[in-house]
Coordinates of C-alpha atoms in Angstrom, one line a residue:
M1 CA 7.7 2.4 -33.9
K2 CA 5.5 1.5 -36.9
K3 CA 6.0 5.0 -38.3
D4 CA 9.7 4.1 -39.0
V5 CA 9.1 0.5 -40.0
W6 CA 6.4 1.0 -42.6
P7 CA 8.5 3.2 -45.0
R8 CA 11.3 0.7 -45.1
S9 CA 8.8 -2.0 -45.7
M10 CA 7.2 0.0 -48.5
F11 CA 10.5 0.6 -50.2
R12 CA 11.3 -3.2 -50.1
H13 CA 7.9 -3.9 -51.5
V14 CA 8.3 -1.4 -54.4
A15 CA 11.8 -2.8 -55.2
L16 CA 10.3 -6.3 -55.2
L17 CA 7.5 -5.2 -57.6
V18 CA 10.0 -3.5 -60.0
L19 CA 12.1 -6.6 -60.1
L20 CA 9.0 -8.6 -60.7
S21 CA 8.0 -6.3 -63.5
V22 CA 11.4 -6.8 -65.3
V23 CA 11.1 -10.6 -64.9
L24 CA 7.5 -10.6 -66.2
T25 CA 8.5 -8.4 -69.1
A26 CA 11.2 -10.9 -70.0
V27 CA 8.8 -13.8 -69.6
V28 CA 6.2 -12.1 -71.8
G29 CA 8.8 -11.6 -74.5
V30 CA 9.9 -15.2 -74.4
V31 CA 6.3 -16.3 -74.6
L32 CA 5.6 -14.2 -77.6
W33 CA 8.7 -15.3 -79.3
L34 CA 7.7 -18.9 -78.8
M35 CA 4.1 -18.3 -79.9
L36 CA 5.4 -16.8 -83.1
A37 CA 7.3 -19.9 -83.9
Q38 CA 10.6 -18.5 -82.7
P39 CA 11.2 -15.9 -85.5
D40 CA 14.7 -14.7 -86.3
L41 CA 14.7 -11.2 -84.8
T42 CA 18.0 -10.2 -86.7
A43 CA 17.5 -11.8 -90.0
T44 CA 16.9 -9.3 -92.9
A45 CA 15.9 -12.0 -95.4
P46 CA 13.5 -14.9 -95.0
A47 CA 14.9 -18.2 -94.0
P48 CA 13.5 -21.6 -95.1
G49 CA 10.4 -22.2 -92.9
N50 CA 10.8 -18.9 -91.2
R51 CA 10.5 -15.2 -91.7
P52 CA 11.5 -12.1 -89.8
L53 CA 9.0 -10.0 -87.9
T54 CA 7.5 -7.2 -89.7
A55 CA 7.7 -3.7 -88.3
A56 CA 4.0 -3.9 -87.3
E57 CA 4.5 -7.1 -85.4
R58 CA 7.5 -5.7 -83.7
L59 CA 5.6 -2.7 -82.7
D60 CA 2.7 -4.8 -81.4
S61 CA 5.1 -6.9 -79.4
L62 CA 6.7 -3.7 -77.8
K63 CA 3.2 -2.4 -77.1
L64 CA 2.3 -5.6 -75.2
A65 CA 5.5 -5.6 -73.2
L66 CA 5.0 -1.9 -72.3
A67 CA 1.4 -2.7 -71.3
V68 CA 2.7 -5.4 -68.9
V69 CA 5.2 -3.0 -67.4
A70 CA 2.6 -0.3 -67.1
G71 CA 0.3 -2.7 -65.3
I72 CA 3.1 -3.5 -62.9
G73 CA 3.7 0.2 -62.4
G74 CA 0.0 0.7 -61.6
I75 CA 0.3 -2.0 -58.9
V76 CA 3.3 -0.2 -57.5
A77 CA 1.4 3.0 -57.4
L78 CA -1.6 1.4 -55.7
T79 CA 0.7 -0.2 -53.2
V80 CA 2.3 3.2 -52.3
A81 CA -1.1 4.8 -52.1
Y82 CA -2.3 1.9 -49.7
R83 CA 0.8 2.2 -47.5
K84 CA 0.2 6.0 -47.3
Q85 CA -3.5 5.4 -46.4
R86 CA -2.5 3.0 -43.7
Q87 CA -0.1 5.4 -42.2
G88 CA -2.8 8.1 -42.3
E89 CA -5.4 5.9 -40.6
A90 CA -2.8 4.9 -37.9
A91 CA -2.2 8.6 -37.3
E92 CA -6.0 9.3 -37.0
R93 CA -6.4 6.4 -34.6
R94 CA -3.5 7.6 -32.4
E95 CA -5.0 11.1 -32.3
E96 CA -8.4 9.7 -31.5
T97 CA -7.0 7.5 -28.7
K98 CA -5.3 10.7 -27.3
L99 CA -8.5 12.6 -27.2
F100 CA -10.3 9.7 -25.6
T101 CA -7.5 9.4 -23.0
E102 CA -7.7 13.1 -22.2
R103 CA -11.5 12.8 -21.7
F104 CA -11.0 9.7 -19.5
V105 CA -8.5 11.5 -17.3
K106 CA -10.8 14.6 -16.9
A107 CA -13.9 12.5 -16.0
S108 CA -11.9 10.5 -13.5
E109 CA -10.6 13.6 -11.9
Q110 CA -14.3 14.8 -11.6
L111 CA -15.4 11.6 -10.0
G112 CA -12.7 12.1 -7.3
H113 CA -13.8 15.7 -6.5
D114 CA -14.9 16.8 -3.1
S115 CA -18.2 18.3 -4.5
P116 CA -21.0 15.9 -5.1
R117 CA -22.2 18.0 -8.0
V118 CA -18.9 17.7 -9.7
R119 CA -18.9 14.0 -9.1
V120 CA -22.3 13.7 -10.7
A121 CA -21.0 15.6 -13.7
G122 CA -18.0 13.2 -13.9
A123 CA -20.3 10.2 -13.9
Y124 CA -22.2 11.6 -16.9
A125 CA -18.9 12.5 -18.6
M126 CA -17.6 9.0 -18.1
A127 CA -20.8 7.5 -19.5
E128 CA -20.7 9.8 -22.5
L129 CA -17.1 8.7 -23.1
A130 CA -18.2 5.0 -22.8
D131 CA -20.8 5.7 -25.5
D132 CA -18.2 7.2 -27.9
W133 CA -15.3 4.9 -27.2
A134 CA -16.2 1.3 -28.1
H135 CA -12.7 0.0 -27.5
G136 CA -12.5 1.6 -24.0
R137 CA -16.2 1.1 -23.0
Q138 CA -15.5 -1.7 -20.5
M139 CA -12.9 0.3 -18.9
C140 CA -15.2 3.2 -18.4
V141 CA -17.9 0.8 -17.0
D142 CA -15.3 -0.7 -14.7
V143 CA -14.5 2.9 -13.3
L144 CA -18.2 3.6 -12.6
C145 CA -18.6 0.3 -10.8
A146 CA -15.4 0.8 -8.9
Y147 CA -16.9 4.1 -7.6
I148 CA -19.9 2.2 -6.2
R149 CA -17.6 -0.2 -4.5
L150 CA -15.8 2.5 -2.5
P151 CA -16.6 2.7 1.2
Y152 CA -19.9 4.4 1.9
E153 CA -21.5 6.2 4.8
H154 CA -25.1 6.2 4.1
E155 CA -25.7 9.3 6.3
D156 CA -24.0 11.4 3.5
Q157 CA -26.9 12.6 1.5
G158 CA -24.7 14.1 -1.2
E159 CA -22.9 10.8 -1.7
R160 CA -26.2 8.9 -1.8
Q161 CA -27.3 11.1 -4.6
V162 CA -24.1 10.4 -6.5
R163 CA -24.6 6.6 -6.2
W164 CA -28.3 6.8 -7.2
T165 CA -27.1 8.7 -10.3
L166 CA -24.6 6.0 -11.2
F167 CA -27.1 3.3 -10.9
R168 CA -29.6 5.4 -13.0
I169 CA -27.0 5.8 -15.7
I170 CA -26.3 2.1 -15.8
R171 CA -29.9 1.2 -15.8
N172 CA -30.5 3.6 -18.8
H173 CA -27.8 2.0 -20.8
L174 CA -29.3 -1.5 -20.2
R175 CA -32.8 -0.8 -21.2
S176 CA -33.7 -1.7 -24.7
D177 CA -35.9 1.3 -25.6
P178 CA -33.7 3.8 -27.5
K179 CA -35.2 6.6 -25.5
W180 CA -33.1 5.6 -22.4
G181 CA -29.8 5.8 -24.3
R182 CA -28.3 5.8 -27.7
V183 CA -25.7 3.1 -26.9
K184 CA -26.4 -0.2 -25.0
W185 CA -24.0 -1.7 -22.5
S186 CA -25.9 -5.1 -22.3
D187 CA -22.8 -7.2 -23.1
C188 CA -20.6 -5.4 -20.6
R189 CA -19.4 -6.9 -17.2
F190 CA -20.6 -5.1 -14.0
S191 CA -18.9 -5.7 -10.7
F192 CA -20.5 -4.3 -7.5
E193 CA -18.7 -6.9 -5.2
G194 CA -18.6 -5.9 -1.6
A195 CA -20.5 -2.6 -2.0
V196 CA -23.0 -1.2 0.4
I197 CA -26.2 -0.5 -1.7
D198 CA -28.6 2.1 -0.3
G199 CA -31.0 2.4 -3.1
A200 CA -30.6 1.2 -6.7
D201 CA -33.0 1.0 -9.6
L202 CA -32.1 -1.7 -12.2
S203 CA -35.6 -2.4 -13.2
Q204 CA -36.3 -3.6 -16.8
V205 CA -32.7 -3.9 -17.6
E206 CA -31.4 -6.4 -20.2
L207 CA -28.2 -8.2 -19.9
S208 CA -26.9 -10.7 -22.5
A209 CA -23.8 -12.8 -23.0
P210 CA -20.9 -12.2 -22.7
G211 CA -22.0 -9.7 -20.1
N212 CA -22.5 -10.4 -16.4
M213 CA -23.2 -8.8 -13.2
S214 CA -21.9 -9.6 -9.7
F215 CA -23.3 -8.5 -6.3
Y216 CA -21.0 -10.8 -4.4
G217 CA -20.9 -9.9 -0.9
V218 CA -23.0 -6.8 -1.2
R219 CA -25.0 -5.3 1.8
F220 CA -28.5 -4.2 0.7
I221 CA -29.4 -1.6 3.4
G222 CA -31.9 0.3 1.3
W223 CA -34.3 -0.3 -1.5
F224 CA -33.2 -2.2 -4.5
T225 CA -35.3 -3.3 -7.6
F226 CA -34.5 -5.7 -10.3
A227 CA -38.1 -6.0 -11.3
G228 CA -38.8 -6.8 -14.9
A229 CA -35.2 -7.4 -15.7
R230 CA -34.4 -9.8 -18.7
V231 CA -31.2 -11.8 -18.4
D232 CA -30.3 -13.9 -21.4
G233 CA -27.3 -16.2 -21.1
A234 CA -25.5 -13.8 -18.7
P235 CA -24.7 -14.9 -15.2
V236 CA -25.7 -12.9 -12.1
W237 CA -24.3 -13.5 -8.8
F238 CA -25.7 -12.5 -5.4
D239 CA -23.4 -15.0 -3.6
R240 CA -22.9 -14.1 0.2
A241 CA -25.1 -10.9 -0.3
R242 CA -26.9 -9.8 2.8
F243 CA -30.4 -8.3 2.6
E244 CA -31.0 -6.2 5.8
S245 CA -33.6 -3.6 6.5
A246 CA -34.2 -3.3 2.8
D247 CA -37.1 -3.3 0.3
V248 CA -35.9 -5.6 -2.5
T249 CA -37.9 -6.8 -5.5
F250 CA -37.2 -9.3 -8.3
Q251 CA -40.9 -9.2 -9.3
G252 CA -41.4 -10.1 -13.0
A253 CA -37.7 -10.7 -13.7
Q254 CA -36.9 -13.3 -16.5
F255 CA -33.8 -15.4 -16.3
R256 CA -33.4 -17.4 -19.6
G257 CA -30.3 -19.5 -20.2
S258 CA -28.6 -17.8 -17.2
R259 CA -27.5 -18.8 -13.8
V260 CA -28.6 -16.5 -11.0
A261 CA -26.9 -17.6 -7.8
F262 CA -27.8 -16.7 -4.2
E263 CA -25.4 -19.2 -2.7
G264 CA -24.5 -18.3 0.9
A265 CA -26.8 -15.2 0.8
E266 CA -28.5 -14.2 4.0
F267 CA -32.1 -12.7 4.1
A268 CA -31.7 -10.9 7.4
G269 CA -34.3 -8.2 7.3
G270 CA -36.7 -6.0 5.3
T271 CA -38.9 -7.5 2.6
V272 CA -37.7 -9.4 -0.4
T273 CA -40.1 -10.6 -3.2
F274 CA -39.6 -13.1 -6.1
E275 CA -43.3 -13.0 -7.0
G276 CA -43.8 -13.4 -10.8
L277 CA -40.2 -14.5 -11.4
V278 CA -39.7 -16.5 -14.6
A279 CA -36.7 -18.7 -14.7
D280 CA -35.4 -21.8 -16.3
P281 CA -35.5 -24.9 -14.1
G282 CA -32.5 -24.9 -11.7
A283 CA -31.4 -21.4 -13.0
V284 CA -31.8 -19.8 -9.5
T285 CA -29.6 -21.4 -6.8
L286 CA -30.0 -20.9 -3.0
D287 CA -27.3 -23.3 -1.8
G288 CA -26.2 -22.4 1.6
A289 CA -28.6 -19.4 1.8
T290 CA -30.3 -18.6 5.1
H291 CA -33.5 -16.7 6.2
S292 CA -32.7 -15.2 9.5
G293 CA -35.2 -12.3 9.5
G294 CA -37.5 -10.1 7.6
E295 CA -40.3 -11.2 5.1
V296 CA -39.6 -13.1 1.8
A297 CA -42.1 -13.9 -0.8
W298 CA -40.5 -16.8 -2.5
G299 CA -42.8 -17.0 -5.6
P300 CA -41.8 -20.0 -7.7
L301 CA -38.6 -20.6 -5.6
A302 CA -38.5 -23.2 -2.9
P303 CA -38.8 -21.3 0.4
L304 CA -36.0 -21.5 2.9
P305 CA -37.0 -22.4 6.5
R306 CA -38.4 -19.5 8.3
P307 CA -36.4 -18.2 11.3
V308 CA -37.2 -19.7 14.6
I309 CA -38.2 -16.9 17.1
P310 CA -37.6 -18.0 20.7
Q311 CA -40.6 -17.4 23.0
R312 CA -40.3 -15.8 26.3
R313 CA -40.8 -18.0 29.3
R314 CA -43.0 -16.5 32.1
F315 CA -42.1 -17.4 35.7
R316 CA -44.3 -17.1 38.7
L317 CA -43.0 -16.6 42.2
R318 CA -44.3 -19.1 44.8
G319 CA -46.5 -17.8 47.5
R320 CA -47.5 -14.6 45.6
A321 CA -50.7 -14.2 43.7
P322 CA -50.3 -13.2 40.1
R323 CA -51.2 -9.6 39.3

């Protein structure tokens, strides 16, 4: 579309500048005539109080007018060059977007392959594309997160390795040390809502606004570590998450200027530790959360009531001695 519109706009622009140059030339001529006390340009003999322009003066006036016209011509040339540059840059952007789109399609196809090895290759290809494509980075991250949200049978060892790889890629792009990755995704949005997590290492990650991370409704059935994480102004949600038969740690995590919500979460099994957690007052909320099983080291957080374990009642039959 723009390819057709821009030339017309350029021609209109050039025509306007030419018209402007003619007008300016006339204006400059009038100004010079006034500044020279309105000399008689046609007289051959001096008039009282006036004299005709000399040949040198007329030549100088002509030179000045031509200089103005040349200046306007230079502006016209610069405008044409600028328009051509704009068109060239637009063509480059279209070609670059086309290449990125082709890489995106190929990586997506690999992520949907039957072989776990090909899916792992697709995960790394999508991450590499996210590093190179700033404009499409969030879209690539969304695809990686969407894969983790897919239905999952934890007995599938190949699929488990793919998911561990995905979390490892995300972790490396959220750590501050350059050795983990050349591009950081700390301001991206990560949605793992409703996923089944059977092992994930997000230790020492850094998340900052406007980024965020959601574990809403996640089932933690395996190990998960958020140890040493630094969250600055980016909300993190564990609302309605269920921790069951898992080893989960938030040890040493720091939540500054952020809201970390465990509202409606259920601590149903395994071990969960918040020891060493550093958070702003009121940053971590446990409204509606329950502790129905497992061991929880609450650290600086207000402990939830421990689950009540009913005791078995022993009955004795009358008339029979106890054994």
